[in-house]
PDB file of C-alpha atoms in Angstrom:
ATOM      1  CA  MET A   1       0.338   4.042  -6.787  1.00  0.00           C
ATOM      2  CA  ARG A   2       0.421   0.463  -8.036  1.00  0.00           C
ATOM      3  CA  GLN A   3       1.195  -0.703  -4.491  1.00  0.00           C
ATOM      4  CA  TYR A   4      -1.985   0.988  -3.227  1.00  0.00           C
ATOM      5  CA  PHE A   5      -4.033  -1.146  -5.600  1.00  0.00           C
ATOM      6  CA  ASP A   6      -2.013  -4.357  -5.114  1.00  0.00           C
ATOM      7  CA  GLU A   7      -2.215  -4.092  -1.311  1.00  0.00           C
ATOM      8  CA  GLU A   8      -5.904  -3.068  -1.509  1.00  0.00           C
ATOM      9  CA  TRP A   9      -5.219   0.249   0.232  1.00  0.00           C
ATOM     10  CA  ALA A  10      -7.385   1.824  -2.497  1.00  0.00           C
ATOM     11  CA  GLU A  11     -10.318   0.588  -4.538  1.00  0.00           C
ATOM     12  CA  PRO A  12     -12.350   1.762  -7.527  1.00  0.00           C
ATOM     13  CA  ALA A  13     -14.909   4.295  -6.321  1.00  0.00           C
ATOM     14  CA  PRO A  14     -18.591   3.695  -7.025  1.00  0.00           C
ATOM     15  CA  ALA A  15     -20.745   6.450  -8.493  1.00  0.00           C
ATOM     16  CA  ALA A  16     -20.927   9.355  -6.054  1.00  0.00           C
ATOM     17  CA  SER A  17     -24.104   9.599  -4.008  1.00  0.00           C
ATOM     18  CA  PRO A  18     -25.468  13.034  -3.051  1.00  0.00           C
ATOM     19  CA  LEU A  19     -26.220  11.564   0.382  1.00  0.00           C
ATOM     20  CA  ARG A  20     -22.574  10.786   1.137  1.00  0.00           C
ATOM     21  CA  ARG A  21     -19.733  13.115   2.058  1.00  0.00           C
ATOM     22  CA  THR A  22     -17.444  13.137  -0.957  1.00  0.00           C
ATOM     23  CA  TRP A  23     -14.003  14.724  -1.219  1.00  0.00           C
ATOM     24  CA  TYR A  24     -11.300  14.367  -3.852  1.00  0.00           C
ATOM     25  CA  LEU A  25      -7.746  14.490  -2.504  1.00  0.00           C
ATOM     26  CA  SER A  26      -4.938  15.915  -4.567  1.00  0.00           C
ATOM     27  CA  HIS A  27      -1.740  13.883  -4.447  1.00  0.00           C
ATOM     28  CA  HIS A  28       1.857  13.843  -5.594  1.00  0.00           C
ATOM     29  CA  GLU A  29       4.937  11.684  -5.239  1.00  0.00           C
ATOM     30  CA  VAL A  30       7.853  12.290  -2.889  1.00  0.00           C
ATOM     31  CA  TYR A  31      11.216  10.637  -3.448  1.00  0.00           C
ATOM     32  CA  GLN A  32      13.445   9.773  -0.499  1.00  0.00           C
ATOM     33  CA  GLY A  33      16.993   8.440  -0.453  1.00  0.00           C
ATOM     34  CA  SER A  34      19.333   7.997  -3.371  1.00  0.00           C
ATOM     35  CA  GLY A  35      20.688   5.274  -5.640  1.00  0.00           C
ATOM     36  CA  ASP A  36      19.362   1.779  -4.896  1.00  0.00           C
ATOM     37  CA  GLU A  37      17.858   3.090  -1.640  1.00  0.00           C
ATOM     38  CA  ARG A  38      15.673   5.651  -3.424  1.00  0.00           C
ATOM     39  CA  LYS A  39      11.984   5.154  -2.683  1.00  0.00           C
ATOM     40  CA  CYS A  40       8.868   6.862  -3.923  1.00  0.00           C
ATOM     41  CA  ARG A  41       5.818   7.382  -1.742  1.00  0.00           C
ATOM     42  CA  VAL A  42       2.453   8.941  -2.447  1.00  0.00           C
ATOM     43  CA  VAL A  43       1.417  11.997  -0.443  1.00  0.00           C
ATOM     44  CA  PHE A  44      -2.268  12.899  -0.285  1.00  0.00           C
ATOM     45  CA  ASP A  45      -2.956  16.574   0.435  1.00  0.00           C
ATOM     46  CA  ALA A  46      -5.911  16.905   2.802  1.00  0.00           C
ATOM     47  CA  ALA A  47      -4.903  20.538   3.439  1.00  0.00           C
ATOM     48  CA  ALA A  48      -5.549  21.584  -0.174  1.00  0.00           C
ATOM     49  CA  ILE A  49      -8.207  24.287  -0.332  1.00  0.00           C
ATOM     50  CA  TYR A  50     -11.330  23.777  -2.413  1.00  0.00           C
ATOM     51  CA  ASP A  51     -14.254  26.184  -2.328  1.00  0.00           C
ATOM     52  CA  GLY A  52     -12.810  27.901   0.751  1.00  0.00           C
ATOM     53  CA  THR A  53     -12.315  24.796   2.890  1.00  0.00           C
ATOM     54  CA  THR A  54     -10.093  21.737   3.271  1.00  0.00           C
ATOM     55  CA  LEU A  55     -10.786  18.124   4.155  1.00  0.00           C
ATOM     56  CA  ASN A  56      -8.649  18.489   7.292  1.00  0.00           C
ATOM     57  CA  SER A  57     -10.762  21.432   8.481  1.00  0.00           C
ATOM     58  CA  GLN A  58     -13.824  19.166   8.249  1.00  0.00           C
ATOM     59  CA  LEU A  59     -12.266  16.307  10.253  1.00  0.00           C
ATOM     60  CA  GLU A  60     -12.134  15.902  14.018  1.00  0.00           C
ATOM     61  CA  ALA A  61      -8.478  15.632  15.018  1.00  0.00           C
ATOM     62  CA  GLY A  62      -9.051  13.756  18.265  1.00  0.00           C
ATOM     63  CA  ARG A  63      -6.813  14.209  21.270  1.00  0.00           C
ATOM     64  CA  ASN A  64      -3.080  13.603  21.324  1.00  0.00           C
ATOM     65  CA  LEU A  65      -2.548   9.967  22.343  1.00  0.00           C
ATOM     66  CA  GLN A  66       1.232   9.937  21.955  1.00  0.00           C
ATOM     67  CA  ILE A  67       3.051   9.299  25.197  1.00  0.00           C
ATOM     68  CA  ASP A  68       4.981  12.154  26.765  1.00  0.00           C
ATOM     69  CA  LEU A  69       8.727  11.579  26.306  1.00  0.00           C
ATOM     70  CA  LEU A  70       9.620  12.449  29.929  1.00  0.00           C
ATOM     71  CA  ARG A  71       6.966  10.035  31.175  1.00  0.00           C
ATOM     72  CA  ALA A  72       8.356   7.276  28.928  1.00  0.00           C
ATOM     73  CA  ILE A  73      11.919   7.814  30.199  1.00  0.00           C
ATOM     74  CA  LEU A  74      10.794   7.751  33.839  1.00  0.00           C
ATOM     75  CA  ARG A  75       8.766   4.597  33.244  1.00  0.00           C
ATOM     76  CA  PHE A  76      11.770   2.958  31.569  1.00  0.00           C
ATOM     77  CA  HIS A  77      13.979   3.668  34.602  1.00  0.00           C
ATOM     78  CA  ARG A  78      11.347   2.339  37.002  1.00  0.00           C
ATOM     79  CA  LEU A  79      10.621  -0.920  35.159  1.00  0.00           C
ATOM     80  CA  CYS A  80      14.070  -1.533  33.591  1.00  0.00           C
ATOM     81  CA  VAL A  81      12.491  -2.805  30.387  1.00  0.00           C
ATOM     82  CA  GLY A  82      11.960  -0.756  27.270  1.00  0.00           C
ATOM     83  CA  LEU A  83      10.165  -1.553  24.068  1.00  0.00           C
ATOM     84  CA  GLN A  84      10.445   0.319  20.817  1.00  0.00           C
ATOM     85  CA  ALA A  85       8.755  -0.497  17.546  1.00  0.00           C
ATOM     86  CA  ASP A  86       8.647   0.840  14.030  1.00  0.00           C
ATOM     87  CA  ILE A  87       5.358  -0.196  12.520  1.00  0.00           C
ATOM     88  CA  GLU A  88       5.848  -0.279   8.754  1.00  0.00           C
ATOM     89  CA  LYS A  89       3.318   1.858   6.920  1.00  0.00           C
ATOM     90  CA  MET A  90       1.517   2.333  10.238  1.00  0.00           C
ATOM     91  CA  TYR A  91      -1.335   4.497   8.957  1.00  0.00           C
ATOM     92  CA  LEU A  92      -2.012   2.111   6.092  1.00  0.00           C
ATOM     93  CA  GLN A  93      -2.679  -0.686   8.603  1.00  0.00           C
ATOM     94  CA  ILE A  94      -5.894   1.040   9.748  1.00  0.00           C
ATOM     95  CA  ARG A  95      -9.036   0.555   7.647  1.00  0.00           C
ATOM     96  CA  VAL A  96     -11.379   3.402   6.773  1.00  0.00           C
ATOM     97  CA  ARG A  97     -14.997   2.486   7.432  1.00  0.00           C
ATOM     98  CA  GLU A  98     -16.989   1.748   4.281  1.00  0.00           C
ATOM     99  CA  GLU A  99     -19.353   4.665   4.899  1.00  0.00           C
ATOM    100  CA  ASP A 100     -16.427   7.134   5.200  1.00  0.00           C
ATOM    101  CA  ARG A 101     -14.380   6.082   2.160  1.00  0.00           C
ATOM    102  CA  ASP A 102     -15.975   8.578  -0.230  1.00  0.00           C
ATOM    103  CA  ALA A 103     -14.365  11.386   1.784  1.00  0.00           C
ATOM    104  CA  CYS A 104     -10.982  10.048   0.600  1.00  0.00           C
ATOM    105  CA  ARG A 105     -11.401   9.846  -3.158  1.00  0.00           C
ATOM    106  CA  PHE A 106      -8.718  10.573  -5.729  1.00  0.00           C
ATOM    107  CA  LEU A 107      -8.232  10.455  -9.480  1.00  0.00           C
ATOM    108  CA  TRP A 108      -5.722   8.213 -11.237  1.00  0.00           C
ATOM    109  CA  TRP A 109      -5.385   6.776 -14.694  1.00  0.00           C
ATOM    110  CA  ASP A 110      -5.754   3.114 -15.562  1.00  0.00           C
ATOM    111  CA  ASP A 111      -3.484   0.984 -17.771  1.00  0.00           C
ATOM    112  CA  GLU A 112      -5.072   2.491 -20.880  1.00  0.00           C
ATOM    113  CA  TRP A 113      -4.507   6.082 -19.648  1.00  0.00           C
ATOM    114  CA  ARG A 114      -8.168   6.749 -18.880  1.00  0.00           C
ATOM    115  CA  ILE A 115      -8.831   8.829 -15.772  1.00  0.00           C
ATOM    116  CA  ARG A 116     -10.610   6.768 -13.110  1.00  0.00           C
ATOM    117  CA  ARG A 117     -12.060   7.485  -9.682  1.00  0.00           C
ATOM    118  CA  TYR A 118     -10.656   5.621  -6.687  1.00  0.00           C
ATOM    119  CA  ARG A 119     -11.005   5.883  -2.938  1.00  0.00           C
ATOM    120  CA  LEU A 120      -8.755   4.969  -0.062  1.00  0.00           C
ATOM    121  CA  THR A 121      -9.656   1.974   2.062  1.00  0.00           C
ATOM    122  CA  ARG A 122      -6.943   2.793   4.617  1.00  0.00           C
ATOM    123  CA  VAL A 123      -6.029   5.848   6.666  1.00  0.00           C
ATOM    124  CA  CYS A 124      -3.421   7.920   4.875  1.00  0.00           C
ATOM    125  CA  PHE A 125      -0.652  10.153   6.131  1.00  0.00           C
ATOM    126  CA  GLY A 126      -1.727  13.787   6.080  1.00  0.00           C
ATOM    127  CA  LEU A 127      -5.240  13.511   7.493  1.00  0.00           C
ATOM    128  CA  THR A 128      -5.775  15.472  10.712  1.00  0.00           C
ATOM    129  CA  CYS A 129      -7.307  12.397  12.359  1.00  0.00           C
ATOM    130  CA  SER A 130      -4.619   9.870  11.304  1.00  0.00           C
ATOM    131  CA  PRO A 131      -2.435  10.112  14.458  1.00  0.00           C
ATOM    132  CA  PHE A 132      -5.473   9.699  16.721  1.00  0.00           C
ATOM    133  CA  PHE A 133      -6.732   6.619  14.863  1.00  0.00           C
ATOM    134  CA  THR A 134      -3.368   4.892  14.695  1.00  0.00           C
ATOM    135  CA  MET A 135      -2.236   5.615  18.252  1.00  0.00           C
ATOM    136  CA  GLY A 136      -5.643   4.503  19.512  1.00  0.00           C
ATOM    137  CA  LYS A 137      -5.228   1.218  17.660  1.00  0.00           C
ATOM    138  CA  VAL A 138      -1.652   0.771  18.938  1.00  0.00           C
ATOM    139  CA  ARG A 139      -2.841   1.344  22.520  1.00  0.00           C
ATOM    140  CA  SER A 140      -5.711  -1.093  22.030  1.00  0.00           C
ATOM    141  CA  HIS A 141      -3.367  -3.821  20.772  1.00  0.00           C
ATOM    142  CA  ALA A 142      -0.831  -3.126  23.540  1.00  0.00           C
ATOM    143  CA  ARG A 143      -3.510  -3.539  26.217  1.00  0.00           C
ATOM    144  CA  ARG A 144      -4.846  -6.706  24.606  1.00  0.00           C
ATOM    145  CA  HIS A 145      -1.492  -8.414  24.094  1.00  0.00           C
TER     146      HIS A 145
END
């Protein structure tokens, strides 16, 4: 979680306003790899049910912007040039608008073990809308550059 604060992917949350959509995400860690290659990442659960609903059920998913694999292969054969990229922490490269950040709140403790409220400033993995936002941004950058 420290990386979320250091990279400014999360910020302290202001007092909740009754006029804003507010949601608290549950979260847990997931470990991948082993030995020196073992990494920990935070998983936010937007599918967790609270009061009969989930954050994901309240979000618009958007349409699927990922390219069809057959279409990509045919395009590769036609143009003879292929490009592949692995965008590190792709979702975390996309900012959440200021007015929408309260929908992505979470609880964490500070250095003195007091529970504090925080909110995400970036799109996180697990939100229904995350693929739409990120692929839209990738397409926008590809067209521009």
